[in-house]
CSV table of C-alpha atoms and ligand atoms in Angstrom, one decimal:
chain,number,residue,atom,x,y,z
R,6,UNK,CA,12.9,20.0,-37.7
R,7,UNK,CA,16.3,18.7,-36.9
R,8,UNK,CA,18.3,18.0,-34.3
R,9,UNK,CA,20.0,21.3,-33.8
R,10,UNK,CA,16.4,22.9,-33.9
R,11,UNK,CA,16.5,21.9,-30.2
R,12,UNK,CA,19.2,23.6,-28.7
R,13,UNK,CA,17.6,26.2,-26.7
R,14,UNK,CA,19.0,29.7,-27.4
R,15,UNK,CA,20.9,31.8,-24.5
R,16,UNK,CA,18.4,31.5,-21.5
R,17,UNK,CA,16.5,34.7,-20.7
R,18,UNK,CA,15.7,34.2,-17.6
R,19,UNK,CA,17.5,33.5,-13.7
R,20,UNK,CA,16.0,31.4,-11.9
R,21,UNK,CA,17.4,30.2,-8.5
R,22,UNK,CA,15.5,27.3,-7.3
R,23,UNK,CA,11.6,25.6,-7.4
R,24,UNK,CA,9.7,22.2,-8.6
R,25,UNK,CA,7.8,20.8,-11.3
R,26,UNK,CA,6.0,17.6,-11.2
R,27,UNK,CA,4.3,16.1,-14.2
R,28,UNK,CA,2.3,12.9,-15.1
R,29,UNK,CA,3.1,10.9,-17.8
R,30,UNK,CA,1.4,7.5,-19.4
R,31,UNK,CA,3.1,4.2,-20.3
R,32,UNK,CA,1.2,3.7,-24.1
R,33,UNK,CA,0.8,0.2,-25.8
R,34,UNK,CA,2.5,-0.2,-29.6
R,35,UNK,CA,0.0,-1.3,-32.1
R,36,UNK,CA,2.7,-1.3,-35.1
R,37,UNK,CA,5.6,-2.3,-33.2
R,38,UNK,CA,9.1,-0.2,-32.5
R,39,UNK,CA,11.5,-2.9,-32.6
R,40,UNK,CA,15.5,-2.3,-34.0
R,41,UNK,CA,16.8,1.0,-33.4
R,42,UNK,CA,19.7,2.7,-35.0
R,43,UNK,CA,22.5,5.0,-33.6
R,44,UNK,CA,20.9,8.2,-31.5
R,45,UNK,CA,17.8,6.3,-30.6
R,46,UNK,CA,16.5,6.4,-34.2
R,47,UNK,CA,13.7,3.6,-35.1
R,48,UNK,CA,14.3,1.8,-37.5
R,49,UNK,CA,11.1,1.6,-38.6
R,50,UNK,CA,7.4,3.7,-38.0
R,51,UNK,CA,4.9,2.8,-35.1
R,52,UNK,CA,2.5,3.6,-33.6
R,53,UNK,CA,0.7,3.1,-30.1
R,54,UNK,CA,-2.6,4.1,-28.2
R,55,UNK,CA,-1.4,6.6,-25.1
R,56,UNK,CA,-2.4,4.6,-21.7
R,57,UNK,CA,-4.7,6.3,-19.0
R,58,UNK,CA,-4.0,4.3,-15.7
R,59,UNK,CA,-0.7,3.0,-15.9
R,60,UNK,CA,1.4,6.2,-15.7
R,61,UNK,CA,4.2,7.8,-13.9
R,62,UNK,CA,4.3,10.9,-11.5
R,63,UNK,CA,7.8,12.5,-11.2
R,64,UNK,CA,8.8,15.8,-9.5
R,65,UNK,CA,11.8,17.2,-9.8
R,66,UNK,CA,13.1,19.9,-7.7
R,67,UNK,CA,16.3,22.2,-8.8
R,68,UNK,CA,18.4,24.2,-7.0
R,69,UNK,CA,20.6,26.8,-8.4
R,70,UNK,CA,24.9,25.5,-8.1
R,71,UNK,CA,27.2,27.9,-7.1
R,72,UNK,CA,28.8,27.3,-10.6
R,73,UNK,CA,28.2,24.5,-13.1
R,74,UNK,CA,29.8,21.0,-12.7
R,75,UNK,CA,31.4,18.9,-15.0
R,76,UNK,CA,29.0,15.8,-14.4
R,77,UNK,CA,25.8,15.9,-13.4
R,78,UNK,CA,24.4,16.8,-9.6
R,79,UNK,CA,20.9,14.7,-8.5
R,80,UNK,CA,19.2,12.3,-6.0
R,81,UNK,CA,16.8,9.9,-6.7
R,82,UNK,CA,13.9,8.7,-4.8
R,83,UNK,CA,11.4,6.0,-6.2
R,84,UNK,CA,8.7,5.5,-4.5
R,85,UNK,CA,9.9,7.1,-1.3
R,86,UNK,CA,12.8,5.2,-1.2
R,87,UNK,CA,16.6,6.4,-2.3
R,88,UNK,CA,16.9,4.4,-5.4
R,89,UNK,CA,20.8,4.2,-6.6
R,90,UNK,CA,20.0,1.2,-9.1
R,91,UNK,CA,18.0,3.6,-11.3
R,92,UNK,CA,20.9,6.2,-11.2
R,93,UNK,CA,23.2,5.2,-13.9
R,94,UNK,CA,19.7,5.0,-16.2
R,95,UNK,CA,19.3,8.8,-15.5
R,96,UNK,CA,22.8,10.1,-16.1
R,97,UNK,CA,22.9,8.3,-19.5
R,98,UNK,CA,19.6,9.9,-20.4
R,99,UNK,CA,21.5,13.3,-19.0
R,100,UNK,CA,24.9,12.5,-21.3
R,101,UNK,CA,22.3,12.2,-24.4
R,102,UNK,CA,20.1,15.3,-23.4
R,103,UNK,CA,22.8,17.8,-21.6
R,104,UNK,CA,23.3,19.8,-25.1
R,105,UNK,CA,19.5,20.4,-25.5
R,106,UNK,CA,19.0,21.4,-22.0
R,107,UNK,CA,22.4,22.6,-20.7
R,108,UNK,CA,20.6,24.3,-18.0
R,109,UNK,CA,20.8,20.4,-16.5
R,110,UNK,CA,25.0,21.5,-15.4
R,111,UNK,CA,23.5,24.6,-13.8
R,112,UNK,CA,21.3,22.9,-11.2
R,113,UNK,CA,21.3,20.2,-8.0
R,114,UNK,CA,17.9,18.2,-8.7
R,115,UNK,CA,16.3,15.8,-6.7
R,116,UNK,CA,13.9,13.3,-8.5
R,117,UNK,CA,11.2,11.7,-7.0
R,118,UNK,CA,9.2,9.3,-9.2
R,119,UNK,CA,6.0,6.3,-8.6
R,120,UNK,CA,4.0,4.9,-11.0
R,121,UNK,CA,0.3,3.9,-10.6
R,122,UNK,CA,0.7,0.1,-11.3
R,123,UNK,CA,3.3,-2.2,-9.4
R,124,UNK,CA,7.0,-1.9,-9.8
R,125,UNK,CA,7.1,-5.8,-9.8
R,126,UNK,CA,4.0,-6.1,-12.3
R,127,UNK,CA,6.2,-6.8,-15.6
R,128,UNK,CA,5.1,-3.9,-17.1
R,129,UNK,CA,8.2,-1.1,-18.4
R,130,UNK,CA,8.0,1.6,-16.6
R,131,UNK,CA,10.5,3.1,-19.5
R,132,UNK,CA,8.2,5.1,-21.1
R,133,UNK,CA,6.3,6.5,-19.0
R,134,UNK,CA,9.3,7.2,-16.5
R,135,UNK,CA,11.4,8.9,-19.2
R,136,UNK,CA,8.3,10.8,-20.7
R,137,UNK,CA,7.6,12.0,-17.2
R,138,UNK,CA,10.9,13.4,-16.5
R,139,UNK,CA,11.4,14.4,-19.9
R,140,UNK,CA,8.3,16.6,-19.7
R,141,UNK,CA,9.4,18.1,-16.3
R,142,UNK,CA,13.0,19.0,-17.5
R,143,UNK,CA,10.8,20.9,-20.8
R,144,UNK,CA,9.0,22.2,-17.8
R,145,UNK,CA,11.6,24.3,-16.5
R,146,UNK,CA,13.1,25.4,-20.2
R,147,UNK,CA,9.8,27.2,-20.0
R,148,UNK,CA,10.8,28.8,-16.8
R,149,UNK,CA,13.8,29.4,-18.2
R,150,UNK,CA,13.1,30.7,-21.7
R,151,UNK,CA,9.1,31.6,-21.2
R,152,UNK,CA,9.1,32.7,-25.1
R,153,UNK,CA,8.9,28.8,-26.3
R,154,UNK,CA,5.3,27.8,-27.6
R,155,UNK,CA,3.3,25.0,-26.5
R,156,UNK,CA,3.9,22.7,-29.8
R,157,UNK,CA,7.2,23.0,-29.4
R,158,UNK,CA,7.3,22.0,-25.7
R,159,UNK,CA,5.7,19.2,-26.7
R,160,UNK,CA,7.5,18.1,-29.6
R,161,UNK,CA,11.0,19.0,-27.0
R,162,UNK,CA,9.7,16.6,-24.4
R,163,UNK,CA,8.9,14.1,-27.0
R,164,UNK,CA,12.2,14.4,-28.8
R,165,UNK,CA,13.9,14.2,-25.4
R,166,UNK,CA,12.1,11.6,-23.8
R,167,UNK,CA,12.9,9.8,-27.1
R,168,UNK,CA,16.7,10.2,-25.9
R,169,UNK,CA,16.0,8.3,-22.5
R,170,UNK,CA,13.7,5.4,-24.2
R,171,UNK,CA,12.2,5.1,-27.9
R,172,UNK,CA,9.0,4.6,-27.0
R,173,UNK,CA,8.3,7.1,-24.6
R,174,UNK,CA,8.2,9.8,-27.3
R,175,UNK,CA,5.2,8.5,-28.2
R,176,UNK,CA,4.2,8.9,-23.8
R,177,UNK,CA,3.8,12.3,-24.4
R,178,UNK,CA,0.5,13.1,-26.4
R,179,UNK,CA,-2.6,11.2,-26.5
R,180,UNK,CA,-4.6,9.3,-28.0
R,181,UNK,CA,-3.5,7.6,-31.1
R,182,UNK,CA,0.5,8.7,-31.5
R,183,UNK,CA,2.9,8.0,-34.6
R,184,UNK,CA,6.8,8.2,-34.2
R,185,UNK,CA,8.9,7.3,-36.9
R,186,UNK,CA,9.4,8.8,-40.5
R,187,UNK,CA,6.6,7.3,-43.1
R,188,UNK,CA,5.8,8.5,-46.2
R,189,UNK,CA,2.6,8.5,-46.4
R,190,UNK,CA,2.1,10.2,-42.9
R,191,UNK,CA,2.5,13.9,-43.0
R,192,UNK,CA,5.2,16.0,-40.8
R,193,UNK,CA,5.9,12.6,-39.2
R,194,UNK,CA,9.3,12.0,-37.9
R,195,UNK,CA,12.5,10.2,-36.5
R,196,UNK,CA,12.9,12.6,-33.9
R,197,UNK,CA,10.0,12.9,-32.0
R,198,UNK,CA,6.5,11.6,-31.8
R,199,UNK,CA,3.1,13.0,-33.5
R,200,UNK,CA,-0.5,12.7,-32.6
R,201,UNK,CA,-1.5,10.5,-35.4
R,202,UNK,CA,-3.0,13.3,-38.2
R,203,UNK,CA,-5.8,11.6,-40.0
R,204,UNK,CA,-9.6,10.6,-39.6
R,205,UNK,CA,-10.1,8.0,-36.6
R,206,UNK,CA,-13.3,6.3,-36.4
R,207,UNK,CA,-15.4,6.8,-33.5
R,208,UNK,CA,-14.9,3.0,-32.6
R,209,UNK,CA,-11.9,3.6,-31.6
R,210,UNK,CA,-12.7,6.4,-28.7
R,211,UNK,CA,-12.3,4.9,-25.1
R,212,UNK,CA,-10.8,2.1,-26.5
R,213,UNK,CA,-9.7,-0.4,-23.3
R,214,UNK,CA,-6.7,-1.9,-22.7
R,215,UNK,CA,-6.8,-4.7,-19.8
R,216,UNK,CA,-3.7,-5.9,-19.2
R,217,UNK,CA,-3.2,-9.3,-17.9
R,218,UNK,CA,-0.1,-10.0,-15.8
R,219,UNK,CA,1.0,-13.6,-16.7
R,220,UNK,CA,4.8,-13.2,-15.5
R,221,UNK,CA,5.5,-10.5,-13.0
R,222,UNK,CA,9.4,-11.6,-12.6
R,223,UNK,CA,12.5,-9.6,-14.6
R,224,UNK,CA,12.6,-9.9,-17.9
R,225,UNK,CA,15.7,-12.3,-19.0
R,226,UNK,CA,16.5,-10.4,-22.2
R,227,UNK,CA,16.0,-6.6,-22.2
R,228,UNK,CA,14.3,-4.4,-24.6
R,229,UNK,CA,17.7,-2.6,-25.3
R,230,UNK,CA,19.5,-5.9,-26.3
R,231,UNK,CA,16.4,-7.2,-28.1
R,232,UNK,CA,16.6,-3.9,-30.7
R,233,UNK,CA,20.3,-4.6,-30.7
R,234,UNK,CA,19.6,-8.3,-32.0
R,235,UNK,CA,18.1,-6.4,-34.8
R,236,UNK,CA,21.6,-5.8,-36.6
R,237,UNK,CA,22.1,-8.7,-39.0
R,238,UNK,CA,19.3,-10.2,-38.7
R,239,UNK,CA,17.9,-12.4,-41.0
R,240,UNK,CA,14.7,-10.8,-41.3
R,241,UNK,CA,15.3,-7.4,-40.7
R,242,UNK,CA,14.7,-5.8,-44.0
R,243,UNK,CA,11.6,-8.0,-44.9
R,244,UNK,CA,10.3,-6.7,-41.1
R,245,UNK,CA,11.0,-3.3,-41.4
R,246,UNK,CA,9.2,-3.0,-45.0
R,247,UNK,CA,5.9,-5.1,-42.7
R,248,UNK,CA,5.8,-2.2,-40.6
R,249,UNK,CA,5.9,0.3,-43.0
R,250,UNK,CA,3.3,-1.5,-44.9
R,251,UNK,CA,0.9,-2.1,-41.7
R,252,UNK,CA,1.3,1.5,-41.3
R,253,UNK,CA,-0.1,2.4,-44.9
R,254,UNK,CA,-2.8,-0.3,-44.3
R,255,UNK,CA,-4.2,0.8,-40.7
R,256,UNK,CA,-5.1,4.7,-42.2
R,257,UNK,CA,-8.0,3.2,-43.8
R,258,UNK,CA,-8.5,1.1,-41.0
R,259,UNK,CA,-8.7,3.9,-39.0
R,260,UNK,CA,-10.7,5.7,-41.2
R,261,UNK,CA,-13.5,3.7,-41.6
R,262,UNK,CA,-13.4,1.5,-38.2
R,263,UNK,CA,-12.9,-1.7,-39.7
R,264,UNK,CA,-12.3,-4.3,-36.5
R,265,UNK,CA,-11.4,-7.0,-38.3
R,266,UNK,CA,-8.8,-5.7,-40.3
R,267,UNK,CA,-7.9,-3.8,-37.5
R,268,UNK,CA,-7.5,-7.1,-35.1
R,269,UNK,CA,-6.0,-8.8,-37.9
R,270,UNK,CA,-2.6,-6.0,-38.4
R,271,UNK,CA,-2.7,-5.4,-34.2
R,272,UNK,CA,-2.3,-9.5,-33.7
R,273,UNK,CA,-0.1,-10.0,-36.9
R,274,UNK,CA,2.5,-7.1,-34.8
R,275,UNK,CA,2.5,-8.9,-31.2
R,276,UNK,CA,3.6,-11.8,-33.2
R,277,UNK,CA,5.7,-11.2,-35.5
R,278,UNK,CA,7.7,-8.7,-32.6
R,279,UNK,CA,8.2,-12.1,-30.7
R,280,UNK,CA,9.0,-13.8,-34.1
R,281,UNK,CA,12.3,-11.7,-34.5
R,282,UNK,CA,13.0,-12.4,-30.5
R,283,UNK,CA,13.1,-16.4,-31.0
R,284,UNK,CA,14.5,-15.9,-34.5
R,285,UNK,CA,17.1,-13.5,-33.1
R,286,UNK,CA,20.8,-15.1,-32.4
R,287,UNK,CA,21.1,-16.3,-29.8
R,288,UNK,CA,17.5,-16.7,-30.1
R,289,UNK,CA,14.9,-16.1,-26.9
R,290,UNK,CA,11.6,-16.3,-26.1
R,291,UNK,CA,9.8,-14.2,-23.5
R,292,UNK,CA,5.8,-15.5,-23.9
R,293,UNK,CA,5.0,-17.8,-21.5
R,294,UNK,CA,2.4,-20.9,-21.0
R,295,UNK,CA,0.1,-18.8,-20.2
R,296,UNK,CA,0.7,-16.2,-22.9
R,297,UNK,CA,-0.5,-19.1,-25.4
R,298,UNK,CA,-3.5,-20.1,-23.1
R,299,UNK,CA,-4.9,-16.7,-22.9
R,300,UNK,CA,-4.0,-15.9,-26.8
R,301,UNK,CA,-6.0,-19.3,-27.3
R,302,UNK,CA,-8.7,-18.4,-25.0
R,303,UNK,CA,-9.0,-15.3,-27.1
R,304,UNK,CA,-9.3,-17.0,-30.8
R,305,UNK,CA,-11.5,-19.4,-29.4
R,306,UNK,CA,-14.2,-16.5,-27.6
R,307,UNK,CA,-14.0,-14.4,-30.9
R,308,UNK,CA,-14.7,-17.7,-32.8
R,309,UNK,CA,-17.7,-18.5,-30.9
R,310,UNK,CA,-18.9,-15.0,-30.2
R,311,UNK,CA,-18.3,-12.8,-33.1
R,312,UNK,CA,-16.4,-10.5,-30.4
R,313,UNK,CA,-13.9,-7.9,-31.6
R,314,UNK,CA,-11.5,-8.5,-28.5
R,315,UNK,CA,-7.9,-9.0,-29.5
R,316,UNK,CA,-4.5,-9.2,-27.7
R,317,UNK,CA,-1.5,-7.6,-28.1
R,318,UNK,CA,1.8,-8.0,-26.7
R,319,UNK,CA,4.9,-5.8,-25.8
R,320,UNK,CA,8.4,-7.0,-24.9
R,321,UNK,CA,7.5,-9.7,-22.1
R,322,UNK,CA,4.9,-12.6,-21.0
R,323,UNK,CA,2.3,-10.2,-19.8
R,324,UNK,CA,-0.9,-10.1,-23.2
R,325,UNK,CA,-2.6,-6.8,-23.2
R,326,UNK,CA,-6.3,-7.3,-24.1
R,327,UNK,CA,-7.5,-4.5,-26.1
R,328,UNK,CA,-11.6,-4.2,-27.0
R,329,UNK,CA,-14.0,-1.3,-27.8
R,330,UNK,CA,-16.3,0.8,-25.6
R,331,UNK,CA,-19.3,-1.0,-26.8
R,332,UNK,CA,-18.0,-4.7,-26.0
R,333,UNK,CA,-17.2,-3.6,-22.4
R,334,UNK,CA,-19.4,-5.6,-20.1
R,335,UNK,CA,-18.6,-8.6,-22.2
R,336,UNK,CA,-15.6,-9.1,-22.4
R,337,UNK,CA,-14.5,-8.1,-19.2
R,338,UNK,CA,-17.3,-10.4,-17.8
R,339,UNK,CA,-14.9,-13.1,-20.5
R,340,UNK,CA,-12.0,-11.8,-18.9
R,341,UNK,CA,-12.9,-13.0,-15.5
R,342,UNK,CA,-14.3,-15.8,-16.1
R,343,UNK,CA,-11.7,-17.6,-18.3
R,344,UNK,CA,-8.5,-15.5,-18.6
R,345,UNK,CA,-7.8,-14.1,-14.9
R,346,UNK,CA,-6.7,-17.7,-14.2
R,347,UNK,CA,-3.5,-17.6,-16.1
R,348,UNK,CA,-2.5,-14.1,-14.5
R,349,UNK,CA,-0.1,-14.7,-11.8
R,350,UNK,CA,-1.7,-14.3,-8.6
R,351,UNK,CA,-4.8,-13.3,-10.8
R,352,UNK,CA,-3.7,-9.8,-11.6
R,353,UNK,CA,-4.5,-7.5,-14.1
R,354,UNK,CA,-4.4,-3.6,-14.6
R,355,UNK,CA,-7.9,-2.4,-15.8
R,356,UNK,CA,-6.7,0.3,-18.7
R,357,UNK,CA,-7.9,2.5,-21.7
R,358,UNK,CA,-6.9,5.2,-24.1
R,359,UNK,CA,-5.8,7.9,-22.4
R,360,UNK,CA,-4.9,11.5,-23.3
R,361,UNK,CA,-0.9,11.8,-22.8
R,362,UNK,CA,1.6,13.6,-19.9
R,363,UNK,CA,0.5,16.9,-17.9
R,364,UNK,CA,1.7,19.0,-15.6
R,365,UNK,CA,0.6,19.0,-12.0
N,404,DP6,C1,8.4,-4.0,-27.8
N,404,DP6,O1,11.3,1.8,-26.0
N,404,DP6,O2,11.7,0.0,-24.3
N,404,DP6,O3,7.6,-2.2,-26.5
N,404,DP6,O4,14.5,2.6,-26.9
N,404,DP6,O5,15.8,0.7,-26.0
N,404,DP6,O6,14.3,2.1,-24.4
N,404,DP6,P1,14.6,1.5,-25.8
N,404,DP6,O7,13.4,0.5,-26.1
N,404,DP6,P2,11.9,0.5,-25.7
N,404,DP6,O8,11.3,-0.6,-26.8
N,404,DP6,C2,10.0,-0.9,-26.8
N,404,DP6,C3,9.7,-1.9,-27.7
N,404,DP6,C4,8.3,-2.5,-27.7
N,404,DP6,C5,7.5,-2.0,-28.9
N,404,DP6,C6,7.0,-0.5,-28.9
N,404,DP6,O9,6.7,0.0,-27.8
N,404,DP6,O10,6.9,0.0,-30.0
């Protein structure tokens, strides 16, 4: 598939006006997405369990203009509220979208999107917001050209959520989701995101994800500047080769359910990611005390426990604590008892693998 593959052909269908509203998870990188290059291509392979809890709901309703506009005609609402801070966000996403769904000139929409978890929790709302909306718009392609299949939907919304924010092509499909072209991983690609094609161990169904809010403030340096700060870097190259190796490595990991390897790749990511922010220039670091404490707390439980807990971390201070099915009761009983302290105000978002975006 390539880009022109998804430029709809002459719509078939009229339609004057109506609403969609879809669901959409944020997901959590395991082999981390970080340096991009122009179009919202990675520049190297990840790959990220699909979220259940944390998630977005957007519905978007359309009405037919009288004739189409130059720019683009919408209205916002986030959680209830008109929300013009978010606007400019939207009508970039639009100018990158608008010649693989041109239908968007054609129509008046009004958005209105929540997510399940806290807008002030820390946690992007970036990829589950753009794989919400993406979704929707894919949605009413359908409506508009009923012909189109259900893989390719799903590879459209993906490709096009891609174009709002790189990681929420892999929002879209659940449970274990590659994005990026490897060559070991069959029919993967740059454009969109796959459901990960090989064996997975039965270890690794329900697979939790708690995730501890350490720092629930604005980030100081943002995602889209951090990839940027990926240009000339020092250890670009040598990173981008790591994650195509880790991405070799964690097949047979998958395969056969090996935890420790798997911790081992999954902790080596988080830090290494945060490695390349304080070894960026200028240089930055966005862990905080209490990142370290609970990363600490972790090593020293699995030390004394034989536990297969491990953390890892996205763009930001908050850790997300990731453990199998079978180590439930304990380590959320370890959770509360020695790592809720360091969350600010003592939150945390109980999460787990989850099965990607629907419609409603
Ligand atoms: C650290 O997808 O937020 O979470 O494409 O600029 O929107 P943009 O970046 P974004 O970057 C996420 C980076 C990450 C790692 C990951 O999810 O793979």
């Amino acid at each position: 598939m390539t880009e022109i593959d998804f430029v709809p052909s002459a719509y078939t269908q009229t339609i004057a006006t109506g609403k969609v509203t879809c669901k959409a998870p944020s997901n959590i990188a395991l082999i981390k997405y970080w340096g991009k290059k122009k179009n919202q291509i990675p520049a190297n392979p990840s790959i990220s369990f699909t979220l259940d809890a944390c998630a977005t709901t957007t519905s978007l309703s359309y009405n037919k203009l009288e004739q189409p506009i130059n720019g683009f005609s919408f209205d916002l609402m986030f959680e209830g509220k008109s929300k013009e801070d978010f606007k400019p966000k939207i009508e970039t996403f639009f100018q990158r979208i608008i010649q693989y769904v041109p239908f968007l000139k054609e129509y008046h929409f009004s958005i209105e999107t929540s997510n399940s978890f806290p807008h002030s929790s820390g946690i992007a709302s970036s990829a589950s917001g753009m794989a919400a909306l993406a979704f929707c718009l894919v949605e009413i392609e359908k409506l508009l050209n009923p012909d189109m299949g259900n893989d390719f939907m799903i590879q459209k919304a993906s490709f096009l959520a891609r174009l709002g924010s790189g990681s929420a092509a892999r929002s879209i499909e659940g449970s274990l989701v590659q994005w990026g072209i490897h060559n070991k991983i069959e029919n993967s690609s740059d454009l969109y995101a796959i459901k990960y094609p090989y064996k997975v161990h039965s270890v690794f169904t329900n697979y939790h994800d708690t995730i501890l809010l350490v720092d629930k403030g604005q980030k100081t340096v943002s995602s889209s500047v951090g990839h940027n700060l990926m240009h000339n870097h020092p250890f670009a190259e040598n990173r981008f080769k790591q994650a195509n190796d880790n991405l070799e490595k964690i097949k047979k990991i998958f395969a056969e359910g090996d935890l420790k390897k798997f911790i081992e790749i999954v902790e080596s990511e988080a830090l290494t990611l945060h490695a390349m922010m304080m070894t960026s220039l200028p240089y930055y670091i966005l862990m905080k005390p209490n990142t370290l404490q609970i990363i600490n707390e972790i090593w020293s439980f699995r030390a004394a426990t034989g536990s297969n807990v491990c953390f890892t971390l996205d763009a930001g201070a908050n850790v997300h604590v990731l453990y199998p099915e079978s180590e439930k009761e304990i380590v959320y009983q370890f959770i509360k008892d020695q790592l809720v302290v360091f969350c600010e105000n003592g939150q945390y978002i109980c999460d787990r693998i989850g099965f990607g975006a629907k419609n409603k």
